[in-house]
Each structure stands twice: as C-alpha cells, then as structure tokens.
Tab-separated table of C-alpha atoms in Angstrom:
chain	number	residue	atom	x	y	z
A	1	ILE	CA	-137.769	-13.655	148.347
A	2	ALA	CA	-140.251	-13.923	145.512
A	3	GLY	CA	-141.252	-10.707	143.809
A	4	ILE	CA	-141.496	-7.570	145.908
A	5	THR	CA	-141.679	-7.338	149.686
A	6	GLN	CA	-142.469	-4.510	152.069
A	7	ALA	CA	-141.918	-4.034	155.789
A	8	PRO	CA	-143.542	-3.464	158.155
A	9	THR	CA	-146.986	-4.796	157.274
A	10	SER	CA	-148.596	-2.201	159.502
A	11	GLN	CA	-147.462	0.461	161.935
A	12	ILE	CA	-148.939	2.930	164.371
A	13	LEU	CA	-146.723	5.966	164.749
A	14	ALA	CA	-146.802	9.043	166.947
A	15	ALA	CA	-146.830	12.369	165.124
A	16	GLY	CA	-143.384	13.897	164.819
A	17	ARG	CA	-141.565	10.551	164.726
A	18	ARG	CA	-139.294	9.465	161.911
A	19	MET	CA	-140.197	6.298	160.047
A	20	THR	CA	-138.675	4.299	157.183
A	21	LEU	CA	-140.772	1.935	155.099
A	22	ARG	CA	-138.716	-0.767	153.458
A	23	CYS	CA	-139.135	-2.215	149.977
A	24	THR	CA	-137.081	-4.953	148.300
A	25	GLN	CA	-137.504	-6.625	144.935
A	26	ASP	CA	-135.696	-9.629	143.505
A	27	MET	CA	-136.808	-9.316	139.880
A	28	ARG	CA	-133.850	-7.094	138.865
A	29	HIS	CA	-136.296	-4.449	137.747
A	30	ASN	CA	-134.838	-1.097	136.806
A	31	ALA	CA	-137.699	1.126	137.918
A	32	MET	CA	-139.292	1.381	141.358
A	33	TYR	CA	-142.149	3.477	142.743
A	34	TRP	CA	-143.816	4.487	145.984
A	35	TYR	CA	-147.560	5.175	146.044
A	36	ARG	CA	-150.064	6.016	148.702
A	37	GLN	CA	-153.665	4.851	148.489
A	38	ASP	CA	-156.429	6.667	150.345
A	39	LEU	CA	-160.114	5.816	150.390
A	40	GLY	CA	-161.944	7.339	147.433
A	41	LEU	CA	-158.761	8.451	145.716
A	42	GLY	CA	-156.622	6.801	143.110
A	43	LEU	CA	-153.107	5.665	143.793
A	44	ARG	CA	-150.868	8.715	144.031
A	45	LEU	CA	-147.199	8.609	143.169
A	46	ILE	CA	-144.903	9.870	145.920
A	47	HIS	CA	-141.442	9.231	144.488
A	48	TYR	CA	-139.951	7.059	141.795
A	49	SER	CA	-136.603	5.769	140.571
A	50	ASN	CA	-136.021	4.898	136.919
A	51	THR	CA	-132.665	3.229	137.619
A	52	ALA	CA	-130.382	2.625	140.577
A	53	GLY	CA	-128.737	5.865	141.673
A	54	THR	CA	-131.532	8.148	140.420
A	55	THR	CA	-134.770	9.325	141.997
A	56	GLY	CA	-137.569	11.704	141.086
A	57	LYS	CA	-140.557	13.404	142.664
A	58	GLY	CA	-144.081	12.282	141.936
A	59	GLU	CA	-147.428	13.936	142.533
A	60	VAL	CA	-147.258	14.134	146.355
A	61	PRO	CA	-143.582	14.167	147.474
A	62	ASP	CA	-143.758	16.643	150.392
A	63	GLY	CA	-142.787	15.130	153.726
A	64	TYR	CA	-141.209	12.043	152.105
A	65	SER	CA	-137.734	11.155	150.891
A	66	VAL	CA	-136.267	8.131	149.088
A	67	SER	CA	-132.917	6.690	148.112
A	68	ARG	CA	-131.885	4.063	145.566
A	69	ALA	CA	-128.414	2.871	146.443
A	70	ASN	CA	-128.802	-0.415	144.566
A	71	THR	CA	-131.226	-2.167	142.191
A	72	ASP	CA	-133.123	-4.147	144.808
A	73	ASP	CA	-133.932	-1.686	147.609
A	74	PHE	CA	-136.018	1.480	147.621
A	75	PRO	CA	-136.759	2.748	151.157
A	76	LEU	CA	-139.255	5.544	151.825
A	77	THR	CA	-138.631	7.844	154.813
A	78	LEU	CA	-141.070	10.089	156.617
A	79	ALA	CA	-138.843	12.623	158.363
A	80	SER	CA	-141.475	13.862	160.815
A	81	ALA	CA	-144.789	12.070	160.495
A	82	VAL	CA	-148.099	13.964	160.466
A	83	PRO	CA	-151.648	12.568	160.730
A	84	SER	CA	-152.358	13.356	157.047
A	85	GLN	CA	-149.754	10.726	156.160
A	86	THR	CA	-152.043	8.027	157.503
A	87	SER	CA	-152.526	5.802	154.465
A	88	VAL	CA	-151.730	2.505	152.808
A	89	TYR	CA	-148.340	2.650	151.105
A	90	PHE	CA	-147.521	0.477	148.123
A	91	CYS	CA	-144.124	-0.077	146.632
A	92	ALA	CA	-144.002	-1.215	142.993
A	93	SER	CA	-141.394	-2.098	140.406
A	94	SER	CA	-141.241	-2.488	136.629
A	95	ASP	CA	-138.665	-3.715	134.146
A	96	SER	CA	-138.608	-0.343	132.420
A	97	TRP	CA	-140.245	3.029	132.972
A	98	THR	CA	-141.596	3.297	129.409
A	99	GLY	CA	-144.140	1.488	127.270
A	100	SER	CA	-145.668	-1.871	127.939
A	101	TYR	CA	-142.603	-2.855	129.920
A	102	ASN	CA	-143.967	-0.462	132.491
A	103	GLU	CA	-146.263	-3.201	133.796
A	104	GLN	CA	-145.862	-2.568	137.496
A	105	PHE	CA	-145.670	-5.290	140.130
A	106	PHE	CA	-146.837	-4.282	143.568
A	107	GLY	CA	-145.745	-5.230	147.046
A	108	PRO	CA	-148.347	-6.221	149.670
A	109	GLY	CA	-148.490	-2.717	151.156
A	110	THR	CA	-147.826	-1.068	154.510
A	111	ARG	CA	-150.762	0.260	156.487
A	112	LEU	CA	-149.516	3.317	158.412
A	113	THR	CA	-151.484	5.180	161.057
A	114	VAL	CA	-150.107	8.456	162.426
A	115	LEU	CA	-151.664	9.632	165.662
B	1	GLY	CA	-155.227	19.058	135.035
B	2	GLN	CA	-155.124	15.339	134.532
B	3	ASN	CA	-158.219	13.318	135.233
B	4	ILE	CA	-159.326	9.704	135.134
B	5	ASP	CA	-163.028	8.954	135.641
B	6	GLN	CA	-164.604	5.596	136.422
B	7	PRO	CA	-167.843	4.631	138.149
B	8	THR	CA	-167.446	4.222	141.893
B	9	GLU	CA	-169.360	0.965	142.196
B	10	MET	CA	-171.141	-1.578	139.993
B	11	THR	CA	-173.173	-4.684	140.754
B	12	ALA	CA	-173.533	-7.708	138.491
B	13	THR	CA	-174.778	-11.288	138.655
B	14	GLU	CA	-172.637	-14.389	138.630
B	15	GLY	CA	-172.357	-15.752	135.097
B	16	ALA	CA	-173.256	-12.448	133.467
B	17	ILE	CA	-171.184	-9.864	131.572
B	18	VAL	CA	-170.161	-6.458	132.893
B	19	GLN	CA	-168.483	-3.479	131.251
B	20	ILE	CA	-166.490	-1.013	133.338
B	21	ASN	CA	-165.859	2.312	131.625
B	22	CYS	CA	-162.954	4.702	132.009
B	23	THR	CA	-162.590	8.162	130.515
B	24	TYR	CA	-159.411	10.164	130.711
B	25	GLN	CA	-157.903	13.575	130.117
B	26	THR	CA	-154.122	13.542	130.441
B	27	SER	CA	-151.118	15.458	129.230
B	28	GLY	CA	-149.971	13.022	126.608
B	29	PHE	CA	-150.732	9.335	126.240
B	30	ASN	CA	-148.363	6.402	126.329
B	31	GLY	CA	-150.813	3.611	127.049
B	32	LEU	CA	-153.677	2.616	129.326
B	33	PHE	CA	-153.550	-0.082	131.994
B	34	TRP	CA	-156.210	-1.998	133.902
B	35	TYR	CA	-155.440	-3.520	137.277
B	36	GLN	CA	-157.486	-5.675	139.643
B	37	GLN	CA	-157.335	-5.121	143.383
B	38	HIS	CA	-159.031	-7.416	145.890
B	39	ALA	CA	-159.900	-5.856	149.239
B	40	GLY	CA	-156.856	-5.572	151.467
B	41	GLU	CA	-154.485	-6.716	148.743
B	42	ALA	CA	-152.118	-5.190	146.201
B	43	PRO	CA	-153.162	-4.293	142.647
B	44	THR	CA	-152.353	-6.882	139.990
B	45	PHE	CA	-151.948	-6.238	136.260
B	46	LEU	CA	-154.786	-7.202	133.898
B	47	SER	CA	-154.208	-5.482	130.544
B	48	TYR	CA	-152.390	-2.834	128.556
B	49	ASN	CA	-153.679	-0.949	125.495
B	50	VAL	CA	-151.705	1.545	123.475
B	51	LEU	CA	-153.451	1.232	120.083
B	52	ASP	CA	-157.166	1.593	119.361
B	53	GLY	CA	-159.215	-1.550	119.453
B	54	LEU	CA	-160.006	-4.585	121.538
B	55	GLU	CA	-157.480	-6.762	123.363
B	56	GLU	CA	-158.855	-10.109	124.513
B	57	LYS	CA	-157.339	-12.204	127.276
B	58	GLY	CA	-159.505	-15.118	128.358
B	59	ARG	CA	-162.649	-13.904	130.136
B	60	PHE	CA	-161.331	-10.334	130.210
B	61	SER	CA	-161.143	-7.885	127.294
B	62	SER	CA	-160.057	-4.259	127.183
B	63	PHE	CA	-160.969	-1.673	124.583
B	64	LEU	CA	-159.350	1.661	123.776
B	65	SER	CA	-160.408	4.701	121.731
B	66	ARG	CA	-157.678	7.333	121.903
B	67	SER	CA	-159.691	9.921	119.951
B	68	LYS	CA	-162.494	9.699	122.527
B	69	GLY	CA	-160.243	9.369	125.584
B	70	TYR	CA	-162.167	6.242	126.477
B	71	SER	CA	-161.567	2.671	127.509
B	72	TYR	CA	-163.599	-0.154	128.909
B	73	LEU	CA	-162.875	-3.446	130.625
B	74	LEU	CA	-165.271	-6.261	129.733
B	75	LEU	CA	-165.605	-9.202	132.086
B	76	LYS	CA	-167.475	-12.274	130.820
B	77	GLU	CA	-168.852	-15.303	132.663
B	78	LEU	CA	-168.545	-13.521	135.969
B	79	GLN	CA	-167.370	-15.541	138.953
B	80	MET	CA	-167.626	-14.661	142.629
B	81	LYS	CA	-163.848	-14.298	142.744
B	82	ASP	CA	-164.161	-11.372	140.312
B	83	SER	CA	-165.543	-9.267	143.162
B	84	ALA	CA	-162.808	-6.640	143.471
B	85	SER	CA	-161.916	-3.097	142.551
B	86	TYR	CA	-160.795	-2.426	138.993
B	87	LEU	CA	-158.316	0.390	138.501
B	88	CYS	CA	-157.805	2.295	135.262
B	89	ALA	CA	-154.445	4.043	134.810
B	90	VAL	CA	-153.037	6.127	131.961
B	91	MET	CA	-149.339	6.655	131.271
B	92	ASP	CA	-148.806	10.331	130.544
B	93	SER	CA	-146.165	12.106	128.460
B	94	ASN	CA	-143.654	11.758	131.332
B	95	TYR	CA	-144.268	8.009	131.454
B	96	GLN	CA	-145.909	8.336	134.874
B	97	LEU	CA	-149.124	6.456	135.634
B	98	ILE	CA	-152.176	8.553	136.482
B	99	TRP	CA	-154.681	6.414	138.355
B	100	GLY	CA	-158.439	6.491	138.582
B	101	ALA	CA	-160.069	5.973	141.992
B	102	GLY	CA	-161.217	2.506	140.948
B	103	THR	CA	-164.553	0.779	140.392
B	104	LYS	CA	-165.735	-1.592	143.093
B	105	LEU	CA	-167.440	-4.542	141.422
B	106	ILE	CA	-169.903	-6.533	143.516
B	107	ILE	CA	-170.924	-9.955	142.190
B	108	LYS	CA	-174.212	-11.425	143.421
B	109	PRO	CA	-175.131	-15.105	143.157
C-alpha cells in the first residue's frame, strides 16, 4: 500500500441497503476525514477523526457513521442508503489536525449511486 | 455562515499567466489551502498560506490578505496539463477545512 486507498472504486446500491466504504492509510497519520463531493458544491466534511479512538461530526453527518479502531483504518457506513447520498466520497488523512501539518492527502474516491 | 467564493470557470492560453481568486468569510482563520483536482481524480495539495503575502513554488504562487479575506493562485507559463479544477479551502477556528466549489481552468493551445 502506498498512501491512502479506498474500496470499492464504485458501487450501485439499492435504497434502504447498508453499505460500508473502506479507507486505509499507511502513512501513520493521526487525523482522517470523510468528504462527499457533489457537482457545483465544495467538498463537504461528513465525519473526522483527530486520533485513533476518537471521532467527530462534520458539516453533513446525518445518515452516516464512522469508527476509528486503529490508526490506519477509517470506514464510513451508510446505515440505510437514500438517493440523496449519491455522490463521490473521498477519504483523506493528515499528520495533524492543526496548522500546516493539516495538509490533507486524499484517496482516489468511491463513486456511489443509490437507486 | 461560512462562505468561500471562487469563479466557476476560467479559460486561458497555453504559455500565458492566469490568476484565480478566492474570497472567504469564515468563523476564525487558521490558514488557507489551494488544491488541484484533475477530472475524475482526487485533490492534491498545492500551497498553504497563513501569513499575509506571496508564497512562490515554481510556476505556482499563492497570495493571502487576511484583512481583505482574499487569496489568489497565480499560475505562470501555463501548460495543457494545468487544465484542472483549483480548490480554495480555509481552516476555520475549529481547524476544519471549509471548501470552495472550485474553479475549472480550461487551457487552450
């Protein structure tokens, strides 16, 4: 693994189904983030984790949950998918959550379509 | 509320110079970031400004005026590979990044 990886690359999901998007980094970064990116809008923060064992809510957390059991992994779960969750999801990580060390490195993204 | 404004789209000619502006209104300020995002790819870091003034990095420079809530990204000697979206993001008082919608830069030969 080099950097930050996400799985799956893309997914079509029926409304009401549960789905977990996976994210793994090998840079030993303390902080990790989940964003969604929709056409015409900026990246919007869903959830974040400043260190392993802690998580926090971002701008648009409803319908999503996360866990951070260890440094490397930060899965995002949609408990019951709805069409408005159709988006491109990016996972990111940074060495620290403050200052210039907050330079965030992004995974390749997951394109999710909810029908 | 918090707001980041950037032009939606700009067009420039290969070899020329282009300036992409970003204005912001946020609750607190802990730095401003510029990222580049090619179509279908992830954003990648370009620059970080926390103090007023110009930061130069090769063909790219970024300027910040905190009193005016204003930044710009200057791209010199444009190349076709610079065709991408450029994202402005401000770190607020909670150390969370607030992102603009991005400026799509089209480079013509």
